[in-house]
C-alpha positions as a printed Julia matrix, in Angstrom:
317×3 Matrix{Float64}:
  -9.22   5.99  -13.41
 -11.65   6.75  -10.76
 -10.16   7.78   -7.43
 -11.06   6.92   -3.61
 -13.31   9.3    -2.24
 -15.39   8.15    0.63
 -14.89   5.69    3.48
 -16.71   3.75    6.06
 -15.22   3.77    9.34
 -16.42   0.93   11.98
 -14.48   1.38   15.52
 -11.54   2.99   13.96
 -11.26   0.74   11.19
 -11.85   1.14    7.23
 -14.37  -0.68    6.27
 -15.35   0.0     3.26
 -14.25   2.46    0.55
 -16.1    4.68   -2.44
 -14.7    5.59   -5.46
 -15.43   7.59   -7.77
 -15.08  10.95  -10.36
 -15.65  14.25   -9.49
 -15.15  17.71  -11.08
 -15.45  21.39   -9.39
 -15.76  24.47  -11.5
 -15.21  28.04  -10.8
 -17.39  30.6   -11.85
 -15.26  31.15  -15.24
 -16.29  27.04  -15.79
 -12.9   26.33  -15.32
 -12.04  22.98  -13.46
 -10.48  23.63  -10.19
 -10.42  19.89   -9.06
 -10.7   17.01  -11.46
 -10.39  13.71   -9.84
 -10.79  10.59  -12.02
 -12.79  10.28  -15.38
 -14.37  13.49  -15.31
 -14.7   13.68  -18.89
 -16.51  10.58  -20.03
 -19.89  10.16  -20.5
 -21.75   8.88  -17.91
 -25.57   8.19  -17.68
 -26.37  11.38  -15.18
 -30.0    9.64  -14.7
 -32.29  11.91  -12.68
 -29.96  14.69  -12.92
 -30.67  14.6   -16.53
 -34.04  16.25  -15.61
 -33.52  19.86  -15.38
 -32.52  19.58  -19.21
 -35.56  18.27  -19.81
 -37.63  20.75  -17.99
 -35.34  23.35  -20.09
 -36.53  21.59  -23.09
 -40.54  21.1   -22.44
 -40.14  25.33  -21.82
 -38.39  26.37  -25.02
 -40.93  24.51  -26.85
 -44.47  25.95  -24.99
 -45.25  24.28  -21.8
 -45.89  26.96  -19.37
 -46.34  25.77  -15.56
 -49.25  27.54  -13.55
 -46.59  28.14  -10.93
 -43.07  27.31   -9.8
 -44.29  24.0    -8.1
 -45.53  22.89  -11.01
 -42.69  23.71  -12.76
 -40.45  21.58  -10.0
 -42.61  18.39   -9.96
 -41.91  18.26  -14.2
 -38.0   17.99  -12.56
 -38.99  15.72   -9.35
 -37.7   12.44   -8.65
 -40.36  12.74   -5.74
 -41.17  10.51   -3.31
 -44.66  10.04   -3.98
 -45.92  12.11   -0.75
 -49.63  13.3    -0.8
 -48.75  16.6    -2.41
 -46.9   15.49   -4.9
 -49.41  12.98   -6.01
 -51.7   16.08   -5.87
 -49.07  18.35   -7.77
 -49.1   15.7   -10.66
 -52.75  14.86  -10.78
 -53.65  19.09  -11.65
 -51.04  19.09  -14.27
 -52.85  16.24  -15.85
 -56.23  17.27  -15.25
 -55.19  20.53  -16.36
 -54.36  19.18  -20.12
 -56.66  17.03  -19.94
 -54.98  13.53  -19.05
 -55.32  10.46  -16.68
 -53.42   8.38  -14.79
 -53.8    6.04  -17.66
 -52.23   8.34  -19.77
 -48.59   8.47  -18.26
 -46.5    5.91  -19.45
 -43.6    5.4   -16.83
 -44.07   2.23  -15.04
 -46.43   1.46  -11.99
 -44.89   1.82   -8.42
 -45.17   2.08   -4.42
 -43.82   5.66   -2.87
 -40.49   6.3    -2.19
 -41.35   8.24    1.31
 -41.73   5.52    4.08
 -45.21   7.28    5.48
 -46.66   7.18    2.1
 -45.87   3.85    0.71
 -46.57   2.44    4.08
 -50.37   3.93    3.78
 -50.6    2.63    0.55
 -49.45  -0.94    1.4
 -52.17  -0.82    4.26
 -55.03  -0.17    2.15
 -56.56  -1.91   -1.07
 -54.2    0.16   -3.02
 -51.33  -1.02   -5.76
 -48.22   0.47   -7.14
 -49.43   2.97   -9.3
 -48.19   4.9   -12.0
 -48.98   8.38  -10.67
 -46.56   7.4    -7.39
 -43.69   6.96   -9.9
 -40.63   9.29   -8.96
 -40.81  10.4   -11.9
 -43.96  10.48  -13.0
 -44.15  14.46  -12.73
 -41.32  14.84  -15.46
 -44.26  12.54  -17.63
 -47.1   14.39  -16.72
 -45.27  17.91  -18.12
 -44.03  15.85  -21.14
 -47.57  15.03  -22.35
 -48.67  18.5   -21.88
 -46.06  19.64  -23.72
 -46.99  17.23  -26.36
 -50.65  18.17  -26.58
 -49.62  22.03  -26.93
 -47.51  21.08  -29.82
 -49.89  18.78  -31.51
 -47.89  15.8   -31.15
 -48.58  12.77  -30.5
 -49.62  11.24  -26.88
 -49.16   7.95  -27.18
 -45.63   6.28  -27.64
 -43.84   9.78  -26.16
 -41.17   7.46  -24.55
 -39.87   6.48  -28.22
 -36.63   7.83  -29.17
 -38.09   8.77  -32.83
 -40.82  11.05  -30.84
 -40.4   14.51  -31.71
 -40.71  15.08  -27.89
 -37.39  12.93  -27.32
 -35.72  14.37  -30.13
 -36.18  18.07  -28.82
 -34.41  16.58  -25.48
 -31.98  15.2   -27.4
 -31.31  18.67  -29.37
 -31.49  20.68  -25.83
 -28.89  18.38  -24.35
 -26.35  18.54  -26.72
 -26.65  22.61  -27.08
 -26.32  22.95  -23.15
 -23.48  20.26  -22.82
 -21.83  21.05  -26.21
 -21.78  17.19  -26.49
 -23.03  15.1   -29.77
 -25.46  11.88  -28.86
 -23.87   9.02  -27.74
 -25.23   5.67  -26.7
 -28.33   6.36  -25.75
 -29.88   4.11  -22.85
 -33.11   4.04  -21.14
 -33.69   4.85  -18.05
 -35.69   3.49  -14.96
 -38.75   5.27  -16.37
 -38.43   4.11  -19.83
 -37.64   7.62  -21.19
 -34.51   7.84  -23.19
 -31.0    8.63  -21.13
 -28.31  10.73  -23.02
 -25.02  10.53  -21.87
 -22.98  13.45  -20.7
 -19.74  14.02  -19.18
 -19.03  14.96  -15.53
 -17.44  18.28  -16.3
 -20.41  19.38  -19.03
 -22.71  18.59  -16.2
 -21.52  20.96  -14.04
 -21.54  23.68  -16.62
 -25.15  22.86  -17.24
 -25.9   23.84  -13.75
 -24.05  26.69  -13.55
 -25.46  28.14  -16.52
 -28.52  27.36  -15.05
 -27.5   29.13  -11.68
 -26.44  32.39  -13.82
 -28.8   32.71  -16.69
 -31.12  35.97  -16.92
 -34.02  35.25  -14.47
 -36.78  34.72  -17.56
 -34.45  31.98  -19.68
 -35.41  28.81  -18.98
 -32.53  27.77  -17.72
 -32.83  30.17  -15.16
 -36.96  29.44  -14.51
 -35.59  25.59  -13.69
 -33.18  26.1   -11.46
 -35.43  28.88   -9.51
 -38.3   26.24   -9.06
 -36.01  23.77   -7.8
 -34.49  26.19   -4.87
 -38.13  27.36   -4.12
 -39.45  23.83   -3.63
 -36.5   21.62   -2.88
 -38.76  19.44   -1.24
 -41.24  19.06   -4.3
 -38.39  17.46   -6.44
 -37.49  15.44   -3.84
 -38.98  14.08   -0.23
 -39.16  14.18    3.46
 -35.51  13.83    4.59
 -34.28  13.77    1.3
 -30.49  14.35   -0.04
 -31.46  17.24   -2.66
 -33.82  18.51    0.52
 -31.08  18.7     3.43
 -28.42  20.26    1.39
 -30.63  23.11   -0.59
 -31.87  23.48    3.02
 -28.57  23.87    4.57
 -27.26  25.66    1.46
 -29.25  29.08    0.39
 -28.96  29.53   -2.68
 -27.6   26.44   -3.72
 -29.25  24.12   -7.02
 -28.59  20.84   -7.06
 -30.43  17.44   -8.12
 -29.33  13.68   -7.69
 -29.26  10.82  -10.1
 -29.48   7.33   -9.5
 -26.6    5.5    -9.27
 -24.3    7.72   -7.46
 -24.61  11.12   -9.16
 -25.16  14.58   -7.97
 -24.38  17.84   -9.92
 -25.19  21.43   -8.18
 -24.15  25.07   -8.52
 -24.04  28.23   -6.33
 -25.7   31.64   -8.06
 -22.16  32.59   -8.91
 -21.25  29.41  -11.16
 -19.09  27.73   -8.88
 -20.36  24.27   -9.8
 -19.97  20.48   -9.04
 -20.66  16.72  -10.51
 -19.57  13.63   -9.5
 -20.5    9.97  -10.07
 -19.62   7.05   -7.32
 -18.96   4.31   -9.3
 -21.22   1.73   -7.12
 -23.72   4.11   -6.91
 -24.08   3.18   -3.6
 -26.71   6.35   -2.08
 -24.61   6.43    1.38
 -21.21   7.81   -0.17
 -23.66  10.71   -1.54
 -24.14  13.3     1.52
 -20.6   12.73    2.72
 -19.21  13.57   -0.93
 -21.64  16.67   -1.59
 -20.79  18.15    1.85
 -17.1   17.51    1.38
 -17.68  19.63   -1.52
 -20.16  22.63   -0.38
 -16.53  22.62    2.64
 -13.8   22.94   -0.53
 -15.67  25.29   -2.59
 -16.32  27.8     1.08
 -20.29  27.86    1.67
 -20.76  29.2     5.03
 -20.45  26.35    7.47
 -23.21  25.36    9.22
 -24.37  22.49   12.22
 -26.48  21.65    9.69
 -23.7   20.68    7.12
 -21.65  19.16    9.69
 -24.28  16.76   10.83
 -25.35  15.7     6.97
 -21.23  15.45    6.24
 -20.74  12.46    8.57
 -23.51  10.1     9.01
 -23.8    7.64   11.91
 -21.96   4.19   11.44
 -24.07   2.23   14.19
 -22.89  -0.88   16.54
 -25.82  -2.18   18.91
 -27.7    1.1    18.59
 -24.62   3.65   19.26
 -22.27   5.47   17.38
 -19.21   3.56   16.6
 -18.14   5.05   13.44
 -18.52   7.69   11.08
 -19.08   7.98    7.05
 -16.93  10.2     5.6
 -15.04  11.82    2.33
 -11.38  10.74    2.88
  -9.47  13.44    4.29
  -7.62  15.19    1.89
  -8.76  14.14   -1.15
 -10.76  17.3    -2.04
C-alpha cells in the first residue's frame, strides 16, 4: 500500500495529508528506500517523454541543436520561445500547425495565456504542452517515410518503435496501454524501472541517446518546462541534476552518478510535488542550498501571512 508522505500544516495543525510511492536508487540501481507500491505500473505521463525522445533518435531524427532536442521532451508552458522553438522544427520538415495532432489549448504560463486571452486569439494546437514532443514525432515520421497522418494510432509504426524503446529501457513487457492528455499512447511502467531509466540516462556515454536526452534537458531546463516551473527550480537549484514531471503526481530524476528517484502521489495533487522532490535531493546528500530550502516548504497562507508550512512528513524518507 501507498504510504503518507506529505502534509499540510495550517497553524500547527494537519490539515491535509499525501500519500503516495516512492523508490530511491543508488548508483548500482539498487533500491535504497522503497516506500509503498513501487513496483506496479503506473501511467508515468509526461515523464514518459524522455523515452520517447530516446526513441525518435535511434530511429533518425536529428535536432539542429540541444533546444530543439528539449522542446521534442517539453511539457512547456507555451511561452513565446517555445511557441517559436516548435514552429522551426515544423517549418524545418516541412509542417504546419495543422499538421500536429494533439489537441488545441491556451498556455500554461500565466503571462502567455493571459496575452492570448486578450487578443482575437484561441487555444491553439501549437500552445499544447506537449505539442513539441508532436512536432519531433512527425519529423521523425517524414525521415522514415511513414506516414503523417494518424501518428497518434497505436498500430503506427511511430508508436510501435515507442513501445519497443520502452520496454528495452524498463525491461518491462506492454501492459494496458492508455492514452494520454495528448492523445498519444501511455505505456505503463513501474516506479522502480523509472528510476533506472533516468539513471541510465544520467550515465550513458555522452553520444547514446540516452545520454543526448538527458543533456538537453539540464541545458534548457526551462525549455521543457516554464517560468517558475517545478522541473525549472530544482535543475536550477540542483547542477547536474535530470529530472522531468508527469501529470498526476509523478516525478522521476537522477544525479550524473545514478543515484536516482520516482515517485507517484496518489491524488496527483501538484502541491505535494516540490516538498517530496526536495525531501529527496536532502536523503540522497545534494549540497544544500537556500534555494532548496525555500522550494522544500512552501507557504501555507492565512489572510496574506504565513501560517503554515507544506512539507514531506518528518521521517519518512
Amino acid at each position: 500500500m501507498s504510504v503518507d508522505l506529505v502534509e499540510v500544516v495550517r497553524s500547527g495543525f494537519r490539515e491535509c495529508v499525501h500519500r503516495g510511492s516512492v523508490v530511491i536508487l543508488d548508483p548500482a540501481g539498487e533500491p535504497t528506500l522503497a516506500l509503498g507500491e513501487v513496483h506496479l505500473p503506473i501511467f508515468p505521463r509526461s515523464t514518459n517523454k524522455p523515452m520517447q525522445a530516446i526513441t525518435l533518435l535511434r530511429h533518425g531524427f536529428e535536432p539542429l541543436d540541444d533546444a530543439e532536442l528539449a522542446i521534442a521532451t517539453a511539457s512547456h508552458y507555451g511561452e513565446p520561445d517555445h511557441v517559436a522553438l516548435v514552429r522551426r522544427l515544423l517549418d524545418r520538415f516541412g509542417f504546419d500547425e495543422k499538421s500536429l495532432e494533439c489537441p488545441p489549448d491556451l498556455p500554461v504560463d500565466d503571462k502567455a495565456r493571459a496575452a492570448v486571452l486578450s487578443g482575437p486569439q484561441e487555444p491553439r494546437r501549437i500552445y499544447m504542452n506537449c505539442s513539441g514532443k508532436h512536432a519531433a514525432m512527425l519529423a521523425t515520421c517524414a525521415i522514415n517515410g511513414w506516414p503523417t497522418e494518424g501518428y497518434l494510432d497505436v498500430a503506427h509504426p511511430l508508436q510501435q518503435a515507442v513501445i519497443a524503446t520502452v520496454a528495452d529501457l524498463t525491461g518491462e513487457p506492454e501492459t494496458d496501454l492508455g492514452i494520454d492528455g495528448c492523445g498519444l499512447p501511455i505505456i505503463p511502467v513501474s516506479l522502480v524501472n523509472l528510476a533506472r531509466v533516468f539513471a541510465t540516462m544520467a550515465t550513458a556515454a555522452p553520444d547514446a541517446p540516452e545520454r543526448r536526452v538527458a543533456d538537453a534537458i539540464r541545458a534548457h531546463p526551462r525549455v521543457i518546462s516554464g517560468t517558475n516551473a517545478p522541473d525549472l527550480s530544482a535543475m536550477q537549484a540542483t547542477p547536474g541534476l535530470v529530472c522531468k514531471i508527469g501529470a498526476d503526481g509523478v516525478h522521476a530524476g537522477a544525479l550524473p552518478d545514478g543515484t536516482a528517484f520516482a515517485y507517484k502521489i496518489d491524488d496527483g495533487h501538484d502541491r505535494a510535488r516540490m516538498p517530496l522532490t526536495l525531501a529527496i535531493l536532502h536523503r540522497i546528500g545534494v549540497d544544500w542550498t537556500d534555494a532548496h530550502a525555500e522550494l522544500a516548504a512552501p507557504a501555507v497562507l492565512g489572510g496574506g501571512a504565513r501560517v503554515g508550512v507544506i512539507r514531506a512528513i518528518p521521517g519518512v524518507l
